[in-house]
Coordinates of C-alpha atoms in Angstrom, one line a residue:
Chain A
X1 CA -61.7 -17.8 47.3
X2 CA -59.7 -15.2 45.3
X3 CA -59.7 -12.8 48.2
X4 CA -57.6 -15.2 50.4
X5 CA -54.8 -15.3 47.9
X6 CA -51.9 -13.0 49.0
X7 CA -51.7 -9.8 47.0
X8 CA -48.2 -10.6 45.8
X9 CA -49.4 -13.7 43.9
X10 CA -51.9 -11.7 41.9
X11 CA -49.2 -9.3 40.8
X12 CA -47.7 -9.8 37.4
X13 CA -44.0 -9.5 37.0
X14 CA -44.5 -6.6 34.6
X15 CA -47.1 -4.0 34.0
X16 CA -49.4 -2.2 34.1
X17 CA -48.8 0.9 32.0
X18 CA -49.4 4.2 33.8
X19 CA -49.8 7.8 33.0
X20 CA -48.0 10.5 34.9
X21 CA -48.8 14.1 35.6
X22 CA -45.7 15.7 37.2
X23 CA -45.2 19.2 38.6
X24 CA -41.9 21.1 39.2
X25 CA -38.8 19.1 40.2
X26 CA -36.6 20.8 37.5
X27 CA -38.5 19.0 34.7
X28 CA -40.8 21.8 33.7
X29 CA -43.7 23.7 35.2
X30 CA -45.8 20.6 34.3
X31 CA -44.7 17.4 32.7
X32 CA -46.9 14.7 31.1
X33 CA -45.9 11.2 30.3
X34 CA -46.1 7.6 31.3
X35 CA -44.3 4.4 31.9
X36 CA -44.4 0.7 32.6
X37 CA -43.9 -1.2 35.9
X38 CA -41.2 -3.9 36.1
X39 CA -39.8 -6.3 38.7
X40 CA -43.2 -6.9 40.4
X41 CA -43.9 -3.2 40.6
X42 CA -40.6 -2.3 42.2
X43 CA -39.2 -0.5 39.2
X44 CA -40.9 2.2 37.2
X45 CA -39.2 3.5 34.1
X46 CA -41.1 6.4 32.6
X47 CA -40.8 9.2 30.0
X48 CA -42.0 12.7 30.7
X49 CA -42.3 15.8 28.5
X50 CA -42.2 19.0 30.5
X51 CA -43.1 22.6 29.5
X52 CA -41.5 25.8 30.8
X53 CA -43.5 28.8 29.7
X54 CA -42.0 32.0 28.5
X55 CA -42.9 33.6 31.9
X56 CA -40.5 31.3 33.6
X57 CA -37.8 30.8 30.9
X58 CA -37.4 34.5 30.3
X59 CA -36.8 33.5 26.7
X60 CA -38.7 31.2 24.4
X61 CA -40.8 28.5 26.0
X62 CA -38.6 25.4 26.8
X63 CA -39.4 21.7 26.5
X64 CA -37.7 19.3 28.9
X65 CA -37.7 15.6 27.9
X66 CA -37.0 13.4 30.9
X67 CA -36.2 9.7 31.2
X68 CA -36.7 8.6 34.8
X69 CA -36.6 5.4 36.7
X70 CA -38.0 5.0 40.2
X71 CA -37.2 2.1 42.6
X72 CA -39.9 1.3 45.1
X73 CA -38.4 -1.3 47.5
X74 CA -41.1 -1.4 50.1
X75 CA -44.9 -1.4 50.3
X76 CA -46.8 -0.9 53.6
X77 CA -50.5 -1.4 54.2
X78 CA -52.4 1.3 56.0
X79 CA -55.1 -0.9 57.6
X80 CA -57.5 -0.4 54.7
X81 CA -57.1 -2.6 51.6
X82 CA -57.6 0.5 49.3
X83 CA -54.7 2.5 50.7
X84 CA -51.1 1.7 50.6
X85 CA -47.9 3.6 51.3
X86 CA -44.6 3.3 49.7
X87 CA -42.7 5.3 52.3
X88 CA -39.4 5.4 50.5
X89 CA -38.5 5.6 46.9
X90 CA -35.3 6.2 45.1
X91 CA -34.7 7.3 41.5
X92 CA -32.5 8.6 38.8
X93 CA -33.2 10.7 35.8
X94 CA -31.6 12.2 32.8
X95 CA -33.2 15.0 30.8
X96 CA -32.7 17.1 27.7
X97 CA -33.8 20.7 27.5
X98 CA -34.6 22.1 24.0
X99 CA -33.6 25.5 22.8
X100 CA -30.8 26.8 20.6
X101 CA -29.1 28.3 23.6
X102 CA -28.2 24.9 25.0
X103 CA -25.4 22.7 23.7
X104 CA -25.2 18.9 23.8
X105 CA -21.5 19.1 24.1
X106 CA -18.9 21.8 24.0
X107 CA -17.9 20.6 20.5
X108 CA -21.4 20.5 19.0
X109 CA -21.8 24.2 19.9
X110 CA -19.1 24.9 17.2
X111 CA -17.6 27.9 18.8
X112 CA -15.2 26.5 21.4
X113 CA -12.0 24.7 21.4
X114 CA -12.2 21.1 22.8
X115 CA -12.5 21.1 26.6
X116 CA -13.5 24.8 26.9
X117 CA -16.7 23.8 28.8
X118 CA -16.6 20.2 30.1
X119 CA -20.4 19.8 30.7
X120 CA -23.5 19.7 28.6
X121 CA -25.8 22.6 29.1
X122 CA -28.7 20.7 27.5
X123 CA -28.4 17.4 29.5
X124 CA -28.9 17.1 33.2
X125 CA -28.5 14.1 35.4
X126 CA -30.4 13.8 38.6
X127 CA -30.9 11.7 41.7
X128 CA -34.2 11.5 43.5
X129 CA -35.7 10.3 46.9
X130 CA -39.4 10.4 47.6
X131 CA -42.5 9.0 49.1
X132 CA -45.8 7.7 47.7
X133 CA -49.4 7.0 48.6
X134 CA -51.5 4.6 46.5
X135 CA -55.2 4.3 46.3
X136 CA -57.1 1.4 44.7
X137 CA -57.1 -2.4 45.2
X138 CA -54.3 -4.4 43.8
X139 CA -55.4 -5.7 40.4
X140 CA -57.7 -2.8 39.7
X141 CA -56.7 0.5 38.3
X142 CA -54.9 2.5 41.0
X143 CA -53.9 6.1 41.5
X144 CA -50.7 7.1 43.2
X145 CA -49.7 10.5 44.6
X146 CA -46.0 11.1 45.1
X147 CA -43.6 13.8 46.2
X148 CA -39.8 13.7 45.7
X149 CA -36.7 15.7 46.3
X150 CA -34.0 15.7 43.6
X151 CA -30.6 17.1 43.0
X152 CA -29.0 17.6 39.6
X153 CA -25.3 16.9 38.7
X154 CA -24.2 20.5 38.5
X155 CA -25.8 21.6 41.7
X156 CA -24.3 18.5 43.4
X157 CA -20.9 19.4 42.1
X158 CA -21.3 22.9 43.5
X159 CA -22.2 21.6 46.9
X160 CA -19.4 19.0 46.9
X161 CA -16.8 21.7 46.2
X162 CA -18.1 24.2 48.8
X163 CA -18.4 23.9 52.5
X164 CA -20.9 26.7 52.8
X165 CA -23.4 25.1 50.3
X166 CA -25.5 22.6 52.2
X167 CA -27.9 19.9 51.1
X168 CA -31.1 22.0 51.4
X169 CA -29.5 24.5 49.0
X170 CA -29.3 22.1 46.2
X171 CA -32.6 20.1 46.6
X172 CA -35.6 20.6 44.3
X173 CA -39.1 19.5 45.2
X174 CA -41.4 17.8 42.7
X175 CA -44.5 15.7 42.8
X176 CA -47.4 14.4 40.9
X177 CA -50.0 11.7 40.2
X178 CA -49.8 8.4 38.4
X179 CA -52.8 6.6 37.0
X180 CA -52.8 2.9 36.1
X181 CA -54.0 1.9 32.7
X182 CA -55.8 -1.4 32.1
Chain B
X1 CA -60.8 34.4 36.6
X2 CA -60.5 34.5 40.4
X3 CA -59.3 30.9 40.4
X4 CA -56.7 31.8 37.8
X5 CA -55.4 34.7 39.9
X6 CA -55.1 32.4 42.9
X7 CA -53.3 29.9 40.7
X8 CA -50.8 32.5 39.7
X9 CA -50.2 33.6 43.3
X10 CA -49.7 29.9 44.4
X11 CA -47.3 29.5 41.5
X12 CA -45.3 32.6 42.4
X13 CA -45.1 31.6 46.0
X14 CA -43.8 28.2 45.1
X15 CA -41.2 29.6 42.8
X16 CA -40.2 32.0 45.5
X17 CA -38.7 29.3 47.6
X18 CA -35.6 27.9 46.1
X19 CA -36.9 24.3 46.8
X20 CA -39.4 24.7 44.0
X21 CA -37.7 25.0 40.6
X22 CA -39.3 24.3 37.3
X23 CA -36.0 24.2 35.4
X24 CA -32.4 24.8 36.6
X25 CA -32.3 27.2 33.7
X26 CA -35.4 29.2 34.5
X27 CA -34.9 33.0 34.5
X28 CA -37.7 33.4 37.0
X29 CA -36.7 34.6 40.5
X30 CA -38.8 36.3 43.2
X31 CA -39.3 40.1 42.6
X32 CA -36.9 41.2 45.3
X33 CA -34.1 39.3 43.6
X34 CA -34.7 40.9 40.2
X35 CA -33.1 44.0 38.6
X36 CA -30.2 44.0 41.0
X37 CA -28.2 46.5 38.9
X38 CA -31.0 49.1 39.2
X39 CA -31.5 48.3 42.9
X40 CA -27.8 48.8 43.6
X41 CA -27.5 51.9 41.5
X42 CA -30.4 53.4 43.6
X43 CA -28.4 52.6 46.8
X44 CA -25.3 54.2 45.2
X45 CA -27.2 57.3 44.4
X46 CA -28.2 58.1 48.0
X47 CA -24.7 57.2 49.3
X48 CA -23.0 60.4 50.6
X49 CA -20.2 61.4 48.2
X50 CA -16.7 62.6 49.0
X51 CA -14.0 63.7 46.6
X52 CA -12.3 60.4 46.1
X53 CA -13.7 57.4 44.2
X54 CA -12.7 54.2 45.8
X55 CA -14.1 50.8 44.8
X56 CA -13.3 47.1 45.0
X57 CA -12.7 45.2 41.8
X58 CA -12.8 41.4 41.7
X59 CA -13.6 38.8 39.0
X60 CA -15.0 35.3 38.5
X61 CA -17.0 34.3 41.6
X62 CA -17.9 31.1 39.7
X63 CA -18.5 28.2 42.1
X64 CA -16.3 29.8 44.7
X65 CA -19.0 30.2 47.3
X66 CA -16.8 29.7 50.4
X67 CA -14.3 32.2 49.1
X68 CA -17.1 34.7 48.3
X69 CA -18.2 34.6 52.0
X70 CA -14.6 35.3 53.1
X71 CA -14.3 38.0 50.4
X72 CA -17.4 39.7 51.7
X73 CA -16.1 39.6 55.3
X74 CA -12.8 41.2 54.2
X75 CA -14.4 43.9 52.1
X76 CA -16.7 44.8 55.0
X77 CA -13.6 45.6 57.0
X78 CA -12.3 48.1 54.5
X79 CA -13.0 51.8 55.1
X80 CA -14.3 54.3 52.6
X81 CA -15.1 51.8 49.8
X82 CA -17.9 53.1 47.6
X83 CA -19.0 49.9 45.9
X84 CA -17.9 46.5 44.7
X85 CA -17.6 45.7 41.0
X86 CA -17.7 42.0 40.0
X87 CA -16.0 41.5 36.6
X88 CA -18.2 38.6 35.3
X89 CA -18.4 34.9 35.5
X90 CA -20.6 35.2 38.5
X91 CA -21.8 31.7 37.8
X92 CA -20.0 28.6 36.5
X93 CA -22.8 26.9 34.5
X94 CA -25.2 29.8 33.8
X95 CA -27.7 28.2 36.2
X96 CA -30.3 30.4 38.1
X97 CA -29.4 29.0 41.5
X98 CA -25.7 29.8 41.1
X99 CA -26.5 33.5 40.7
X100 CA -28.8 33.3 43.7
X101 CA -26.1 31.7 45.8
X102 CA -23.6 34.4 44.9
X103 CA -26.1 37.2 45.5
X104 CA -27.1 35.7 48.9
X105 CA -23.5 36.1 49.9
X106 CA -22.9 39.5 48.2
X107 CA -26.0 40.9 49.9
X108 CA -24.0 40.8 53.1
X109 CA -21.8 43.6 51.7
X110 CA -22.2 46.9 53.5
X111 CA -21.8 48.6 50.1
X112 CA -23.7 48.2 46.8
X113 CA -22.3 45.7 44.2
X114 CA -22.5 45.9 40.4
X115 CA -21.6 43.3 37.8
X116 CA -20.8 42.7 34.2
X117 CA -21.7 39.5 32.4
X118 CA -19.0 36.8 31.8
X119 CA -18.8 34.0 29.3
X120 CA -19.8 31.4 31.8
X121 CA -22.9 33.5 32.7
X122 CA -24.0 33.2 29.0
X123 CA -23.9 29.4 28.9
X124 CA -27.3 27.7 28.4
X125 CA -30.2 30.1 29.3
X126 CA -27.7 32.3 31.2
X127 CA -28.3 35.4 29.1
X128 CA -32.0 35.5 30.0
X129 CA -31.2 34.7 33.6
X130 CA -28.7 37.5 33.8
X131 CA -31.1 40.0 32.3
X132 CA -33.8 38.9 34.8
X133 CA -31.6 39.0 37.9
X134 CA -29.3 41.9 37.1
X135 CA -30.6 43.9 34.1
X136 CA -29.2 45.0 30.8
X137 CA -26.0 43.4 29.5
X138 CA -24.7 46.9 28.6
X139 CA -25.3 49.8 30.9
X140 CA -23.6 52.9 32.2
X141 CA -23.8 55.0 35.3
X142 CA -22.2 58.1 36.7
X143 CA -20.7 58.3 40.2
X144 CA -18.3 60.8 41.7
X145 CA -17.8 62.6 38.4
X146 CA -16.9 59.3 36.8
X147 CA -18.8 57.6 34.0
X148 CA -18.7 53.8 34.2
X149 CA -19.4 52.0 31.0
X150 CA -20.2 48.3 31.7
X151 CA -20.6 46.0 28.8
X152 CA -20.7 42.5 27.4
X153 CA -17.4 41.8 25.7
X154 CA -17.8 37.9 25.4
X155 CA -17.5 37.7 21.7
X156 CA -16.9 34.0 21.5
X157 CA -20.3 33.2 23.1
X158 CA -22.0 34.8 20.1
X159 CA -19.8 32.9 17.7
X160 CA -18.0 36.2 17.0
X161 CA -19.4 37.9 13.8
X162 CA -18.8 41.5 15.0
X163 CA -21.8 41.5 17.3
X164 CA -20.3 41.8 20.7
X165 CA -19.1 44.1 22.1
X166 CA -21.8 46.5 20.7
X167 CA -19.5 49.1 19.2
X168 CA -22.2 51.6 18.2
X169 CA -23.4 51.6 21.8
X170 CA -19.9 51.9 23.2
X171 CA -18.9 54.8 20.9
X172 CA -22.0 56.6 21.9
X173 CA -21.3 56.1 25.6
X174 CA -17.6 57.2 25.3
X175 CA -18.7 60.3 23.4
X176 CA -21.2 61.2 26.2
X177 CA -18.9 63.0 28.6
X178 CA -21.4 65.7 29.8
X179 CA -21.2 66.1 33.6
X180 CA -18.3 63.7 34.1
X181 CA -14.6 64.3 34.2
X182 CA -13.5 60.7 34.0
X183 CA -14.5 57.5 32.2
X184 CA -13.9 53.9 33.2
X185 CA -14.8 50.9 30.9
X186 CA -15.5 47.5 32.3
X187 CA -16.0 44.2 30.5
X188 CA -15.4 40.6 31.4
X189 CA -13.2 39.7 28.5
X190 CA -10.1 41.8 27.9
X191 CA -9.4 42.7 24.2
X192 CA -6.1 40.8 24.5
X193 CA -7.9 37.5 25.0
X194 CA -8.6 34.9 22.2
X195 CA -12.3 34.9 23.3
X196 CA -12.7 38.6 22.4
X197 CA -14.0 39.0 18.9
X198 CA -10.7 39.3 16.9
X199 CA -12.4 41.4 14.2
X200 CA -13.4 44.0 16.8
X201 CA -10.1 44.3 18.7
X202 CA -8.8 47.2 16.6
X203 CA -12.2 49.1 16.6
X204 CA -12.6 48.5 20.3
X205 CA -9.1 49.7 21.3
X206 CA -9.4 52.7 18.9
X207 CA -12.6 53.8 20.5
X208 CA -11.0 53.6 23.9
X209 CA -8.0 55.5 22.7
X210 CA -10.2 58.3 21.3
X211 CA -11.7 59.0 24.7
X212 CA -9.4 61.5 26.4
X213 CA -10.9 61.2 29.8
X214 CA -10.6 57.4 30.0
X215 CA -8.8 56.3 33.2
X216 CA -8.4 52.6 32.4
X217 CA -10.1 49.5 31.1
X218 CA -11.0 46.8 33.6
X219 CA -11.5 43.1 32.8
X220 CA -11.4 39.7 34.5
X221 CA -11.5 36.2 32.9
X222 CA -7.8 35.4 33.1
X223 CA -8.1 34.9 36.9
X224 CA -4.9 36.9 37.6
X225 CA -3.6 40.4 37.9
X226 CA -2.2 42.0 34.8
X227 CA -1.6 45.7 34.1
X228 CA -0.1 47.4 31.2
X229 CA -0.6 49.2 27.9
X230 CA -0.6 46.2 25.5
X231 CA -1.6 48.3 22.5
X232 CA 1.2 50.8 23.2
X233 CA -1.3 53.7 22.9
X234 CA -1.3 55.2 26.4
X235 CA -4.5 53.2 27.4
X236 CA -4.1 51.2 30.6
X237 CA -5.7 47.7 30.7
X238 CA -6.1 46.0 34.0
X239 CA -7.3 42.5 34.8
X240 CA -8.1 41.2 38.3
X241 CA -8.0 37.9 40.3
X242 CA -10.8 35.3 40.5
X243 CA -12.3 34.7 43.9
X244 CA -10.3 31.5 44.1
X245 CA -7.0 33.4 44.3
X246 CA -8.3 35.0 47.6
X247 CA -7.1 38.4 46.4
X248 CA -9.0 41.5 45.2
X249 CA -8.1 45.0 44.2
X250 CA -9.1 48.3 45.6
X251 CA -8.9 51.1 43.0
X252 CA -8.7 54.7 44.2
X253 CA -9.3 57.3 41.5
X254 CA -8.8 61.1 41.8
X255 CA -7.9 64.2 39.8
X256 CA -8.1 63.8 36.0
X257 CA -6.7 60.3 35.5
X258 CA -4.8 59.6 38.7
X259 CA -5.3 56.2 40.3
X260 CA -3.8 53.9 42.9
X261 CA -4.2 50.1 42.9
X262 CA -4.0 48.2 46.1
X263 CA -4.1 44.4 46.4
X264 CA -5.8 42.8 49.4
X265 CA -5.2 39.2 50.3
X266 CA -7.7 37.5 52.6
X267 CA -8.6 34.1 54.0
X268 CA -6.6 31.0 54.8
X269 CA -3.4 30.5 52.8
X270 CA -3.1 34.2 51.9

């Protein structure tokens, strides 16, 4: 009886919680975190904490705290109830990099006159586009694998002001796994 | 152990392509893009020498990628240029990819290029990035009987406090005249600028004044050409254009302290 009910009807408006393991994408070598699904699983806000080891930072290890939201407008079945694709996802993120060398604003650094540097070296904004594959029946704990391309604000500004910088030059690849919690 | 080795290899391969970036502030770049100062000095060493030193001086490539391409095309048409000297502010935001974008373009030069660090290059993790990609912030080399002293003069980035420029190092370099007949000092920030540590201006200019074989002091930062003896002590200070101005200088040096400065305009609107 239950099996005949459309999948959508079983889906709650919000939830479940999920855990994320994220790799690269400008948010650390590896980032761990999690989030909560909203709008019938079409919106996924999450918080990630990324780690950049000394080998990559060239200075002290860095931590990157990222707040990210993914919009998943479209779900497609793959002929097997356990597999589902979400071919196209869009997202936005904002992150903060720790370290004394980064300033929140020009003024908080304490050594510049107002407007000397107009941007924040600690905070980056980013836009994302990606794709996702889900495994597990709706209503049970599912696992998702995703890949996404992102561009941050400063790279974007560089491309917008230069004809010879093209989109591939400013894109960054990231990806990971999300595991539902019940 | 084997697995770990494989992991490291995969990681390095991924980081090798620009698409995979762990932080826009990472210092890590592939091995061939590291230690560019040393790489370029090695190229300079094997370059056949003549009796005239002739080099291009330009500043502030920051976010002027289109102009940098046009600059390279113009410099490649010049004859008898020994190398290109970039006066700092290679990047705008101190981000890794900016340095790589500039280097990708400068790599098309037929001659080696050398850099000094600018204040924009020190923003964020830029200091570590610069050290990884180019090398030491203060370095010197000898070419055509001329000793070039290249140093970090961006005092404000360190909150002043008499740390930068490193005066002890500079004095030592200026005193070391063995095997050279001329000295040229290059820093991004000219001592006439408010971003140069005000407490070190007199020590800096006095040190330069005390070097009898000094030809001139080169700087950038102000994005325009200035020339003169602002401290009225016989020491010539020059500043050069930013890439945005679509102009650069060619400096020819001969004899004891003889030099000629040419201005080259290139690209549309020149």
